[in-house]
XYZ file of C-alpha atoms in Angstrom:
783
model
C 0.114 -0.125 -0.028
C 0.932 3.254 -1.340
C 0.857 5.001 2.386
C 2.492 8.072 0.737
C -0.778 9.020 -1.319
C -2.441 8.692 1.790
C -0.660 11.475 3.462
C -1.015 13.384 0.709
C -4.761 13.652 0.956
C -4.479 14.828 4.190
C -2.107 17.788 2.927
C -2.999 21.194 1.548
C -2.675 22.091 -2.432
C 0.845 23.965 -2.256
C 2.307 21.159 0.396
C 4.520 17.522 -1.054
C 4.464 13.722 1.246
C 8.580 13.433 -0.309
C 8.130 9.701 1.265
C 6.166 7.652 4.134
C 6.277 4.515 5.851
C 5.192 2.734 8.282
C 5.849 2.005 11.632
C 4.929 2.480 15.157
C 4.840 5.440 17.827
C 6.982 3.922 21.120
C 5.533 4.584 24.736
C 7.095 2.817 27.489
C 6.084 -0.656 26.542
C 3.183 0.391 24.581
C 3.285 0.791 20.592
C 0.850 2.237 18.370
C 0.648 2.163 14.324
C 1.766 5.444 12.662
C 2.770 7.049 9.234
C 6.538 8.594 9.463
C 6.550 10.709 6.479
C 8.706 13.924 5.003
C 6.749 17.274 4.112
C 7.836 19.815 1.685
C 6.596 23.385 1.619
C 9.099 25.265 -0.740
C 12.244 25.199 0.608
C 10.905 23.813 4.023
C 10.076 20.570 5.725
C 8.889 18.897 8.257
C 8.524 14.900 9.747
C 5.329 14.894 10.316
C 3.681 11.164 12.513
C 0.142 10.207 11.930
C -1.455 7.714 14.008
C -3.911 5.431 12.710
C -6.194 2.573 14.390
C -5.854 0.458 10.945
C -2.624 -0.089 8.898
C -5.002 -1.285 5.877
C -7.335 1.725 6.050
C -7.295 4.006 3.152
C -9.421 6.744 4.665
C -7.551 9.955 5.029
C -10.237 10.439 8.342
C -8.538 8.024 10.018
C -5.435 9.392 9.981
C -4.640 11.908 12.709
C -1.645 14.141 13.485
C 0.254 13.192 16.453
C 3.863 15.370 15.749
C 5.053 17.607 13.748
C 8.686 18.421 13.840
C 10.057 21.006 11.707
C 13.152 20.268 10.025
C 15.711 23.268 11.125
C 19.360 23.716 12.310
C 18.086 21.447 15.738
C 16.704 18.637 14.290
C 18.165 15.454 14.853
C 17.303 11.695 13.994
C 19.254 8.513 16.094
C 18.802 5.100 15.287
C 18.573 4.090 19.268
C 17.876 0.141 18.700
C 17.673 -2.631 16.662
C 14.834 -4.777 17.503
C 14.616 -7.687 15.707
C 18.141 -9.415 15.093
C 20.394 -8.970 12.394
C 16.900 -7.497 9.979
C 13.462 -6.575 10.970
C 12.760 -3.669 12.950
C 14.931 -0.504 14.588
C 14.034 2.550 16.848
C 15.060 5.894 16.046
C 14.071 9.070 17.607
C 13.383 12.068 16.281
C 13.973 15.518 18.008
C 14.811 18.883 17.991
C 14.603 21.482 20.807
C 10.821 21.530 21.386
C 10.195 17.424 21.209
C 11.234 14.442 21.076
C 9.216 11.773 19.865
C 10.584 7.318 19.375
C 9.489 5.803 16.598
C 9.914 1.701 15.113
C 10.679 1.526 11.573
C 11.117 -2.089 9.612
C 14.256 -1.835 8.091
C 14.889 -2.296 3.736
C 14.106 0.094 1.115
C 12.504 2.622 2.075
C 13.437 3.166 5.592
C 16.970 3.753 3.559
C 15.032 6.523 1.513
C 13.608 7.762 4.584
C 16.299 8.605 6.536
C 17.694 9.421 3.306
C 15.481 12.192 2.795
C 15.918 13.285 6.870
C 19.501 13.714 5.346
C 18.467 16.061 2.825
C 16.384 18.251 4.146
C 18.523 19.253 6.413
C 21.499 19.277 3.887
C 18.723 22.341 2.489
C 18.336 23.940 5.517
C 21.376 24.734 6.141
C 22.466 25.849 3.260
C 19.533 27.985 2.593
C 20.380 29.487 6.348
C 23.773 29.651 4.951
C 22.124 31.710 2.363
C 20.590 34.077 4.939
C 17.079 32.944 4.135
C 14.937 32.811 7.058
C 12.357 29.846 8.122
C 9.634 29.975 9.824
C 7.847 26.725 9.981
C 3.854 28.774 10.247
C 2.714 26.712 7.486
C 2.587 23.413 9.859
C 0.524 25.402 12.698
C -2.726 24.757 10.814
C -2.228 21.175 10.544
C -1.600 21.504 14.907
C -4.900 23.249 14.908
C -6.731 21.193 12.954
C -6.204 17.817 15.363
C -5.632 20.115 18.605
C -8.301 17.620 19.776
C -6.200 14.742 19.708
C -5.166 12.833 23.126
C -1.645 13.969 24.075
C 1.282 13.536 21.843
C 3.427 10.056 22.029
C 6.413 11.778 23.083
C 9.795 9.738 24.476
C 11.629 12.122 26.500
C 13.470 9.297 28.441
C 13.088 6.797 31.274
C 11.430 9.502 33.990
C 8.267 9.855 30.801
C 8.517 6.455 29.904
C 8.068 5.186 33.912
C 8.900 1.828 35.204
C 7.531 0.146 32.975
C 10.076 0.869 30.567
C 12.404 -2.083 30.123
C 15.211 -0.022 28.991
C 15.853 3.019 30.876
C 18.179 5.729 29.493
C 18.968 4.052 26.401
C 20.655 6.309 23.692
C 22.181 3.483 21.814
C 22.352 -0.480 21.223
C 22.788 -3.857 19.726
C 24.677 -3.376 16.249
C 24.022 0.552 16.136
C 26.006 3.300 16.331
C 23.987 6.270 17.644
C 25.079 9.907 18.472
C 25.450 10.176 22.076
C 23.159 12.268 24.707
C 24.134 16.264 24.976
C 26.582 16.939 27.344
C 26.694 13.217 29.512
C 30.116 12.560 29.110
C 29.554 8.775 29.701
C 27.760 7.921 27.262
C 29.037 6.638 24.126
C 28.346 4.703 21.404
C 28.270 1.249 20.343
C 28.873 -1.076 16.927
C 26.809 -3.122 14.788
C 26.413 -3.270 11.385
C 23.026 -4.475 10.781
C 21.573 -1.974 8.177
C 22.600 -0.030 4.981
C 21.888 3.739 6.558
C 22.778 6.524 7.618
C 22.176 6.593 11.439
C 21.977 9.550 12.506
C 22.583 13.678 11.447
C 22.104 17.219 12.190
C 22.609 20.078 11.225
C 26.010 21.704 11.643
C 27.621 24.368 14.395
C 30.077 26.016 11.634
C 30.927 25.857 8.327
C 31.612 22.497 8.183
C 29.296 19.364 8.037
C 29.187 17.561 11.199
C 27.744 14.236 10.513
C 27.453 10.831 11.279
C 26.357 7.522 9.741
C 26.253 3.911 10.844
C 27.598 0.771 9.326
C 25.328 -0.860 6.491
C 25.658 -4.694 5.142
C 27.140 -6.810 8.351
C 24.794 -9.043 11.200
C 24.178 -7.450 14.547
C 27.312 -9.427 16.063
C 25.469 -11.973 18.602
C 26.689 -11.914 22.514
C 28.720 -14.397 23.800
C 26.066 -16.593 25.150
C 24.844 -20.925 24.516
C 21.824 -20.715 21.566
C 20.011 -18.672 20.371
C 16.613 -17.508 22.364
C 18.466 -18.185 25.959
C 18.738 -16.346 28.905
C 22.699 -15.515 28.337
C 21.200 -13.876 24.955
C 18.257 -12.273 26.216
C 20.596 -10.785 28.739
C 23.239 -9.829 26.235
C 20.711 -8.236 23.517
C 18.948 -5.662 26.725
C 22.500 -5.384 27.172
C 23.841 -4.387 24.036
C 20.447 -1.965 24.089
C 21.667 -0.374 27.010
C 25.131 -0.248 26.216
C 25.234 3.593 26.440
C 25.063 3.362 29.828
C 28.463 1.865 30.379
C 30.646 3.563 27.529
C 31.858 6.764 27.545
C 34.011 8.870 24.958
C 37.471 10.214 24.222
C 37.672 12.747 21.258
C 40.692 12.067 18.666
C 41.800 13.885 15.782
C 41.951 11.713 12.771
C 44.110 13.254 9.499
C 43.464 11.706 6.359
C 45.381 12.114 3.138
C 45.454 11.217 -0.840
C 47.435 12.241 -3.593
C 48.058 10.650 -7.117
C 51.297 11.245 -7.271
C 51.711 10.509 -11.238
C 54.640 8.073 -10.674
C 57.163 10.974 -9.439
C 59.788 11.389 -7.674
C 59.517 12.681 -3.675
C 61.309 16.062 -4.782
C 59.263 18.122 -2.773
C 58.641 18.653 1.510
C 54.947 17.621 2.062
C 54.568 19.637 5.793
C 52.713 22.049 4.273
C 50.014 18.974 3.146
C 50.863 16.351 6.341
C 51.281 18.961 8.713
C 50.236 23.219 8.403
C 51.108 24.839 10.942
C 47.855 26.114 11.877
C 47.052 22.855 12.499
C 47.242 20.924 16.000
C 49.327 17.257 15.853
C 46.771 14.945 14.965
C 45.832 11.550 16.252
C 46.271 9.320 13.151
C 47.479 9.760 10.146
C 45.910 8.158 7.043
C 48.252 8.706 3.816
C 47.170 7.531 0.441
C 49.051 7.679 -2.476
C 47.556 6.178 -6.486
C 50.255 5.856 -8.973
C 53.071 5.998 -6.839
C 55.200 3.890 -9.410
C 54.080 3.855 -12.855
C 57.223 1.257 -13.952
C 56.295 -2.002 -15.590
C 58.400 -3.854 -13.005
C 56.177 -3.099 -10.473
C 54.068 -4.999 -11.958
C 55.935 -8.393 -11.862
C 58.486 -7.402 -8.504
C 56.986 -7.062 -5.275
C 59.731 -4.469 -4.360
C 59.338 -0.523 -5.403
C 62.184 1.664 -4.203
C 60.035 4.290 -4.618
C 58.078 2.955 -1.294
C 60.463 3.661 0.543
C 61.376 7.354 -0.917
C 57.798 8.196 -0.322
C 57.349 6.795 2.800
C 60.513 8.145 4.266
C 59.350 12.039 3.178
C 55.978 11.364 4.998
C 58.047 10.780 7.890
C 59.989 13.379 7.774
C 56.528 15.985 7.071
C 54.306 14.304 10.175
C 53.829 16.724 13.023
C 56.770 18.339 14.712
C 55.185 18.900 17.959
C 54.033 14.754 18.406
C 55.896 11.697 17.983
C 54.679 9.222 15.811
C 54.815 5.249 15.293
C 53.851 3.721 11.947
C 50.531 1.004 12.469
C 51.481 -0.641 9.243
C 51.605 0.394 5.554
C 50.608 -1.671 2.721
C 50.685 -1.691 -1.225
C 49.158 -2.912 -4.034
C 50.956 -2.180 -7.382
C 51.253 1.404 -7.422
C 48.195 2.228 -4.567
C 49.913 2.740 -1.458
C 48.186 3.457 2.107
C 50.245 3.407 5.673
C 48.382 4.706 8.728
C 50.216 6.515 11.874
C 49.275 6.911 15.316
C 51.028 9.080 18.388
C 53.566 6.918 20.404
C 51.273 7.140 23.312
C 48.608 5.141 21.648
C 50.519 2.834 19.493
C 49.726 0.436 22.679
C 46.517 0.553 22.345
C 45.734 -0.529 18.509
C 44.091 -4.304 18.718
C 43.134 -6.612 16.164
C 45.133 -5.178 13.344
C 44.485 -6.707 10.055
C 45.017 -5.148 6.397
C 43.877 -6.368 3.081
C 43.699 -5.068 -0.655
C 42.130 -6.543 -3.948
C 42.392 -5.370 -7.554
C 39.594 -4.336 -9.657
C 41.389 -3.160 -12.961
C 42.308 -5.404 -16.125
C 40.713 -8.488 -15.713
C 38.681 -7.151 -13.213
C 41.457 -8.407 -11.175
C 44.923 -6.606 -11.723
C 46.295 -4.429 -9.522
C 46.471 -0.655 -11.448
C 42.560 -0.269 -10.270
C 41.435 -1.304 -6.290
C 41.346 -0.397 -2.708
C 44.065 -1.122 -0.214
C 42.349 -1.433 3.323
C 43.880 -1.148 6.769
C 41.940 -2.099 10.091
C 42.046 -2.126 13.980
C 40.008 -1.527 17.263
C 40.812 1.549 19.160
C 39.695 0.773 22.854
C 36.364 -0.176 21.471
C 36.005 1.192 18.827
C 37.053 -0.719 15.462
C 38.550 1.590 12.375
C 38.797 1.059 8.493
C 40.838 3.191 6.404
C 40.720 2.472 2.441
C 42.568 3.990 -0.275
C 40.833 3.494 -3.871
C 42.205 4.440 -7.459
C 39.098 3.642 -9.519
C 38.735 3.960 -13.328
C 40.024 6.537 -15.613
C 38.435 8.558 -18.160
C 35.177 10.902 -18.596
C 32.785 8.230 -19.332
C 33.277 5.072 -17.531
C 31.388 6.521 -14.471
C 29.601 3.362 -14.567
C 33.047 1.318 -14.697
C 33.770 3.477 -11.379
C 30.463 2.226 -9.372
C 31.884 -1.325 -10.446
C 34.956 -0.471 -8.610
C 33.175 0.806 -5.350
C 30.859 -2.192 -5.698
C 33.555 -4.653 -5.827
C 35.922 -3.337 -3.395
C 32.811 -2.882 -0.913
C 31.945 -6.589 -0.966
C 35.303 -8.031 -2.490
C 37.501 -6.891 0.202
C 37.145 -8.827 3.236
C 39.560 -8.756 6.470
C 40.336 -12.379 7.395
C 41.326 -13.119 10.672
C 41.380 -17.083 11.341
C 38.156 -18.642 10.694
C 36.540 -14.765 11.117
C 35.993 -12.253 8.523
C 35.576 -8.576 8.835
C 33.948 -6.709 5.583
C 34.856 -2.820 5.164
C 30.846 -1.856 6.137
C 31.461 -4.031 9.689
C 33.091 -1.301 11.328
C 32.628 1.751 13.438
C 33.899 3.949 11.463
C 35.290 4.125 7.906
C 37.476 6.754 6.309
C 37.381 6.210 2.109
C 39.938 8.418 0.533
C 41.703 8.377 -3.160
C 41.982 9.170 -6.883
C 37.815 8.130 -6.934
C 38.155 9.981 -10.938
C 35.143 10.950 -10.804
C 34.851 13.787 -13.468
C 32.744 17.068 -14.042
C 30.971 16.086 -17.441
C 28.445 17.951 -19.465
C 30.299 21.130 -19.639
C 32.558 22.294 -21.932
C 35.883 22.628 -20.463
C 36.364 26.655 -20.917
C 32.982 27.213 -19.460
C 34.589 24.869 -16.656
C 37.982 27.226 -15.788
C 35.618 30.454 -16.037
C 33.636 29.423 -13.587
C 36.380 27.917 -11.302
C 38.147 31.452 -12.236
C 34.929 33.051 -11.158
C 34.932 31.485 -7.615
C 31.119 29.506 -8.749
C 32.238 26.415 -7.097
C 28.692 25.211 -5.407
C 27.391 25.564 -9.131
C 30.307 23.801 -10.793
C 29.263 21.042 -8.201
C 25.746 19.958 -10.184
C 27.930 18.254 -12.761
C 30.179 16.894 -11.065
C 29.759 12.795 -11.285
C 30.494 11.384 -8.020
C 27.594 13.786 -6.891
C 25.294 12.836 -8.924
C 26.084 9.232 -8.692
C 25.456 9.694 -4.938
C 21.932 11.071 -5.896
C 20.758 8.318 -8.160
C 21.800 6.136 -4.931
C 24.397 4.238 -6.526
C 27.612 4.437 -4.878
C 28.606 5.536 -1.420
C 24.569 5.639 -0.079
C 25.379 5.564 3.597
C 28.378 7.793 3.307
C 29.278 11.503 4.130
C 31.612 14.258 2.351
C 32.519 17.834 3.646
C 31.594 21.233 1.266
C 34.447 20.877 -1.077
C 35.620 24.936 -0.885
C 38.770 24.425 -3.040
C 38.946 24.181 -6.824
C 39.415 20.985 -8.653
C 42.409 18.857 -8.313
C 42.911 17.730 -11.346
C 44.536 18.140 -14.390
C 47.214 20.307 -13.884
C 50.507 20.465 -16.307
C 53.582 18.554 -14.134
C 55.727 21.098 -11.520
C 52.912 24.101 -12.359
C 49.320 25.532 -11.576
C 48.517 25.577 -14.896
C 45.487 23.641 -16.216
C 46.363 20.715 -18.820
C 47.618 22.204 -21.492
C 48.288 18.989 -23.660
C 46.377 17.748 -26.521
C 43.684 16.453 -25.111
C 42.645 19.487 -22.635
C 40.888 17.586 -19.950
C 38.316 19.323 -17.578
C 39.329 20.416 -14.722
C 37.462 17.716 -11.964
C 37.640 16.479 -8.057
C 38.764 13.081 -8.693
C 40.348 12.812 -5.343
C 38.116 12.809 -2.499
C 37.770 11.511 1.014
C 34.279 10.313 2.231
C 33.620 9.015 6.099
C 31.108 7.016 7.442
C 30.135 6.590 10.981
C 28.954 7.870 14.174
C 30.629 10.237 16.285
C 32.540 11.514 13.512
C 32.818 15.378 12.717
C 34.820 16.964 10.127
C 36.955 19.674 11.016
C 38.974 20.581 7.409
C 38.683 19.536 3.706
C 41.362 21.395 1.555
C 43.539 21.063 -0.945
C 47.328 21.801 -1.311
C 48.419 23.905 -4.381
C 51.847 24.654 -3.507
C 52.606 20.865 -4.129
C 53.093 21.025 -8.098
C 54.676 18.023 -9.092
C 52.227 15.397 -10.098
C 49.206 16.405 -12.466
C 46.977 16.117 -9.333
C 47.114 18.391 -5.973
C 47.252 16.466 -2.629
C 43.579 16.398 -0.703
C 43.716 16.453 3.022
C 40.828 15.873 5.350
C 40.846 16.300 9.233
C 38.477 14.847 11.400
C 36.750 14.668 15.209
C 36.153 11.812 16.326
C 34.937 10.072 19.334
C 35.713 6.645 20.302
C 34.405 4.357 23.054
C 35.446 3.316 26.256
C 33.475 0.308 28.271
C 33.538 1.160 31.686
C 33.574 -2.299 33.667
C 32.055 -1.194 36.667
C 28.885 0.084 34.862
C 28.688 -2.455 33.245
C 28.381 -4.848 35.921
C 25.931 -2.771 37.824
C 23.492 -3.185 34.155
C 23.985 -6.554 34.196
C 22.459 -6.788 37.635
C 19.763 -4.820 36.625
C 19.068 -6.808 33.611
C 18.987 -10.199 35.040
C 16.609 -8.918 37.608
C 14.496 -8.119 34.997
C 14.707 -11.390 32.825
C 14.075 -12.821 36.655
C 10.871 -11.136 36.699
C 10.076 -11.884 32.858
C 11.492 -15.254 32.576
C 8.718 -17.748 32.915
C 5.582 -15.701 32.191
C 4.398 -16.483 28.674
C 5.473 -19.167 26.168
C 6.433 -17.927 22.849
C 3.847 -17.585 19.909
C 4.039 -16.078 16.671
C 2.096 -15.739 13.667
C 3.367 -16.065 9.780
C 1.865 -13.846 7.063
C 2.941 -16.735 4.649
C 3.475 -20.301 4.453
C 3.201 -21.439 0.979
C 6.106 -19.548 -0.819
C 6.632 -19.970 -4.606
C 8.485 -18.702 -7.289
C 8.135 -18.528 -10.370
C 9.595 -18.160 -14.198
C 12.921 -18.610 -12.710
C 16.363 -17.751 -14.835
C 20.021 -19.019 -14.627
C 21.316 -16.430 -12.346
C 18.569 -13.808 -12.310
C 17.201 -14.113 -8.706
C 14.106 -13.948 -6.917
C 13.098 -12.842 -3.703
C 9.644 -13.143 -1.611
C 9.147 -11.965 1.856
C 7.727 -14.004 4.843
C 6.622 -12.114 7.564
C 6.663 -13.151 11.574
C 4.700 -11.546 13.942
C 5.197 -11.967 17.629
C 1.609 -12.549 19.147
C 2.347 -13.610 22.112
C 3.603 -11.639 25.467
C 7.063 -12.441 26.026
C 10.024 -11.688 23.765
C 11.039 -14.752 21.082
C 14.459 -15.682 19.515
C 13.445 -17.540 16.627
C 16.275 -19.767 13.833
C 15.712 -22.379 10.861
C 16.831 -25.703 12.009
C 18.072 -28.596 10.251
C 15.266 -31.445 8.350
C 16.781 -34.808 10.262
C 18.032 -36.055 7.152
C 19.992 -32.436 6.034
C 23.024 -30.861 6.554
C 22.151 -27.813 6.527
C 18.479 -25.584 6.917
C 17.578 -25.119 2.993
C 19.376 -26.128 -0.449
C 21.750 -24.621 -1.885
C 19.818 -22.515 -4.426
C 18.483 -20.126 -1.609
C 19.606 -18.094 1.358
C 17.511 -16.911 3.831
C 18.493 -13.503 5.443
C 17.628 -13.204 8.707
C 18.383 -16.957 9.303
C 17.874 -16.355 12.672
C 16.710 -13.229 15.141
C 14.653 -11.881 18.348
C 11.597 -10.421 17.858
C 10.126 -8.067 20.954
C 6.608 -8.187 22.029
C 3.738 -7.391 19.282
C 6.963 -7.250 16.543
C 7.463 -8.138 13.623
C 10.163 -9.482 11.788
C 10.189 -9.821 7.838
C 12.315 -12.837 6.747
C 13.714 -12.505 2.880
C 14.287 -15.460 0.537
C 16.605 -15.435 -2.307
C 16.924 -17.864 -4.804
C 19.492 -17.997 -7.516
C 20.223 -20.678 -9.721
C 23.696 -20.621 -10.800
C 25.979 -22.804 -12.464
C 26.256 -25.331 -9.528
C 22.565 -26.253 -9.519
C 21.737 -25.828 -13.021
C 22.909 -28.755 -14.580
C 20.254 -30.640 -12.628
C 17.580 -28.124 -12.739
C 17.921 -28.313 -16.971
C 17.389 -32.013 -16.629
C 14.541 -32.213 -14.412
C 16.014 -34.702 -11.989
C 16.399 -31.610 -8.982
C 13.334 -29.463 -8.739
C 12.313 -26.311 -6.709
C 11.551 -27.730 -3.529
C 12.067 -27.268 0.127
C 10.607 -26.832 3.180
C 11.815 -25.005 6.038
C 11.414 -25.746 9.622
C 11.397 -22.270 11.563
C 11.544 -23.229 15.426
C 10.888 -21.181 18.162
C 12.937 -21.698 21.511
C 10.924 -22.736 23.794
C 8.284 -22.773 21.331
C 6.623 -24.906 18.663
C 8.032 -25.429 15.240
C 6.538 -23.739 11.965
C 6.896 -25.208 8.724
C 7.163 -23.494 5.261
C 7.230 -24.968 1.651
C 8.881 -23.453 -1.254
C 8.318 -24.499 -4.572
C 8.788 -22.473 -7.975
C 9.393 -23.581 -11.888
C 12.650 -22.813 -13.598
C 13.316 -21.993 -16.909
C 16.237 -23.772 -18.632
C 19.371 -22.425 -20.230
C 22.284 -23.411 -21.910
C 24.468 -22.373 -19.298
C 24.581 -25.080 -17.344
C 24.529 -27.788 -19.933
C 27.389 -29.672 -20.703
C 29.566 -29.510 -24.311
C 28.285 -33.213 -25.074
C 24.736 -32.224 -25.045
C 25.308 -29.082 -26.761
C 26.514 -30.369 -29.764
C 23.171 -32.783 -29.815
C 20.647 -30.224 -29.053
C 19.766 -28.743 -32.874
C 16.538 -26.312 -31.886
C 17.575 -23.385 -28.794
C 16.867 -25.638 -25.450
C 13.784 -22.780 -24.150
C 12.192 -25.138 -27.309
C 13.170 -28.840 -25.909
C 10.973 -30.773 -23.716
C 12.625 -32.393 -20.302
C 11.942 -35.961 -21.755
C 13.825 -34.376 -24.891
C 16.438 -32.990 -22.502
C 17.188 -36.616 -21.144
C 17.808 -38.742 -23.827
C 20.303 -36.265 -25.038
C 22.303 -36.461 -22.014
C 21.849 -40.324 -22.349
C 23.133 -40.422 -25.760
C 25.682 -37.977 -24.916
C 27.301 -39.967 -22.628
C 27.056 -43.523 -24.104
C 23.756 -44.787 -21.769
C 21.620 -44.500 -24.848
C 22.062 -45.117 -28.944
C 19.726 -42.886 -30.051
C 22.053 -40.480 -31.929
C 19.328 -39.952 -34.533
C 21.914 -37.720 -36.037
C 25.565 -36.525 -36.474
C 26.043 -33.794 -33.494
C 27.534 -30.339 -34.271
C 31.154 -29.991 -34.361
C 30.715 -27.228 -32.275
C 27.705 -25.906 -29.981
C 25.730 -23.483 -31.987
C 25.152 -21.472 -28.709
C 29.547 -20.940 -28.795
C 29.447 -20.922 -32.678
C 27.618 -17.583 -32.190
C 29.296 -15.806 -29.551
C 32.258 -16.170 -31.434
C 30.410 -15.244 -34.779
C 29.304 -12.326 -33.048
C 32.451 -10.925 -31.468
C 34.142 -11.851 -34.830
C 31.765 -9.581 -36.761
C 31.204 -6.160 -33.939
C 33.451 -6.540 -31.776
C 37.494 -6.512 -33.042
C 37.531 -3.066 -32.683
C 36.487 -2.955 -28.655
C 38.706 -1.952 -26.982
C 40.136 -3.837 -23.846
C 37.872 -6.771 -25.128
C 38.641 -9.558 -22.616
C 40.555 -7.588 -20.604
C 37.976 -5.601 -19.004
C 34.528 -7.501 -16.921
C 31.181 -7.129 -18.542
C 28.580 -5.664 -17.076
C 26.092 -7.892 -15.206
C 22.617 -6.391 -17.419
C 24.411 -7.470 -20.151
C 24.256 -11.098 -18.681
C 20.786 -11.428 -18.822
C 20.130 -10.622 -22.693
C 23.255 -12.737 -24.376
C 21.061 -15.736 -22.057
C 18.132 -15.078 -23.153
C 19.324 -14.984 -27.331
C 21.138 -17.850 -26.449
C 18.401 -19.609 -25.193
C 15.785 -18.777 -27.620
C 17.523 -18.579 -30.825
C 16.548 -14.616 -31.430
C 18.915 -12.803 -33.134
C 21.840 -11.561 -31.278
C 21.252 -7.523 -31.129
C 23.494 -6.456 -27.955
C 24.011 -3.191 -27.344
C 28.472 -3.807 -26.052
C 29.598 -3.079 -28.959
């Protein structure tokens, strides 16, 4: 149901509902259904929360305005809790100077969109305020007056307002989350978890620099040390996470991130103006990334490079003179290098140090492009630094997007049997030559705008800003406002723009982005004094809150949690309802993912812990072609958790599916700890493909595979392997599918640059597969 259209009917003509999401207002242990919306009025925005009794209503008269929060300089939104295991629902605190509201929202794309709108509208307000445009929000008064007869607002003002029934008193951050601290409370600190793919908190900056925090996406919540999901210790661990802010404290550290594409040059200049400007205080942590460190061919063959030591010594000489530093780690992949230093007194606070690299260049794996990364734990916060060099050339922005996605998904830190993705860190700094260009504008016009200081207007042509706004890359990352001129491309040794025959348009290729909470940017600048490369170096300085656990307070909170569990433990048995128990997938194609959802609702009077378990004769809870997320979790009273079933037939499972010897059939066993089991039937139909068929079968198949029924396929299979003498016709010398591919390449692809060296885009595979499987004419757009 489109709740946005329902809310729009409640608005006046000049007001617009940008996005909406169904959730719950949380008041102690009570929850009431609501719709959270972002409303636009001219250049002003507000967050409206409408309550409703029936989530299926289509009558706008059933909506009652519960809260209307202006998106002004005091507006904040903080993720303060995660209520349902690795995926389910989260608690979000919305507040400004006048009011505060706690709402519960389901995770997913709609939540990501909603929080992205929170961030965007807050940035709009900040920008307008910078231009001196007044914000009155008087347009919101008419809505408040219209609904003034409503009962009191369900406002969350902390434990005093919630009373003794609120089991998680005084929490500000929780399981799996990194959220902002309570104002003026030095003991509050963020906790780490990475179950969401969204930014977690943002507030308007008090200075010209953006001050923002986000949370890391993609990773499951780390389960507490316990014996089995749903046990007393697991419940205690979840509640401890929800109250983690009560036993953590924050300490601010200064972090310097620098990046420079040195174009293979010898370090002939001093680096002090880049790494230690006189006006700066000494950083606690340095993370310095280089690209094109060495452009010689030997760097691809030998692991050693003289340039590595040369540049390292230059960096060490240029570190801030008011502090002493030790090198934590240096990692290099071909011509990309990342080195991290910390102050002497912090060196022995570094734990769990890991480093990794990934190539995305030639053939999708070579190290001429890609990323290098270093991660560690400082006190009780995990930090990751990524230095990347993405694909070049103005028109290759899609390739840059793919490089970013490849690095994000393939670069994993391994420690024994444990591995960590980039997203599984409290704080991530991503720096490097990202190579996004300025496009759709003539080079001379670009230079004219730079000369006139119209940098903000020029940013409208920046590819990275465009791709982020389209939510294609760096969705949950932030970048500070750019107040410096483009850093590429210059004539080497000068401040003159590229005067070569190519006369490249200037661009902000060199960037620093970040994600995580308790991070505020203090400076973002380029350093044009350094002229030896065709790029200018860039630096960003941050103030980062690092958390430390107070073990005495932790023990106190644990005692309170255990007392709470003693009271609730034996009151009720777990009960849930499932919205569907028969899941069907229709017309599945090779390597084409389909998804279905099953919603589990806790209808009982006690929190429920669930997991999918193996059937007695199986070694896994589901078939290899099926993926279940989350496979286990925790659901509070009255809450729901959405389970996603992803089905994909790949090269391992396709052969049996083609022949019909295996079918898309499975029965899932959903187990409630302390309760009964539920059974979910999974079924589907698969469309055969030449992918997954052997060469022996394909040379005996004279028609496209989609015109061959299963019985005939089995006969061909038997004939192919000598189990039958029914070879009616002489086999083809080469499979027609392979011949068509080669023929198309010969006729259309010989002039294609980097043929067989650059990985294809995923969207092209489906078109190729369908052409081969149906026998339709090959009309691929890739050549």
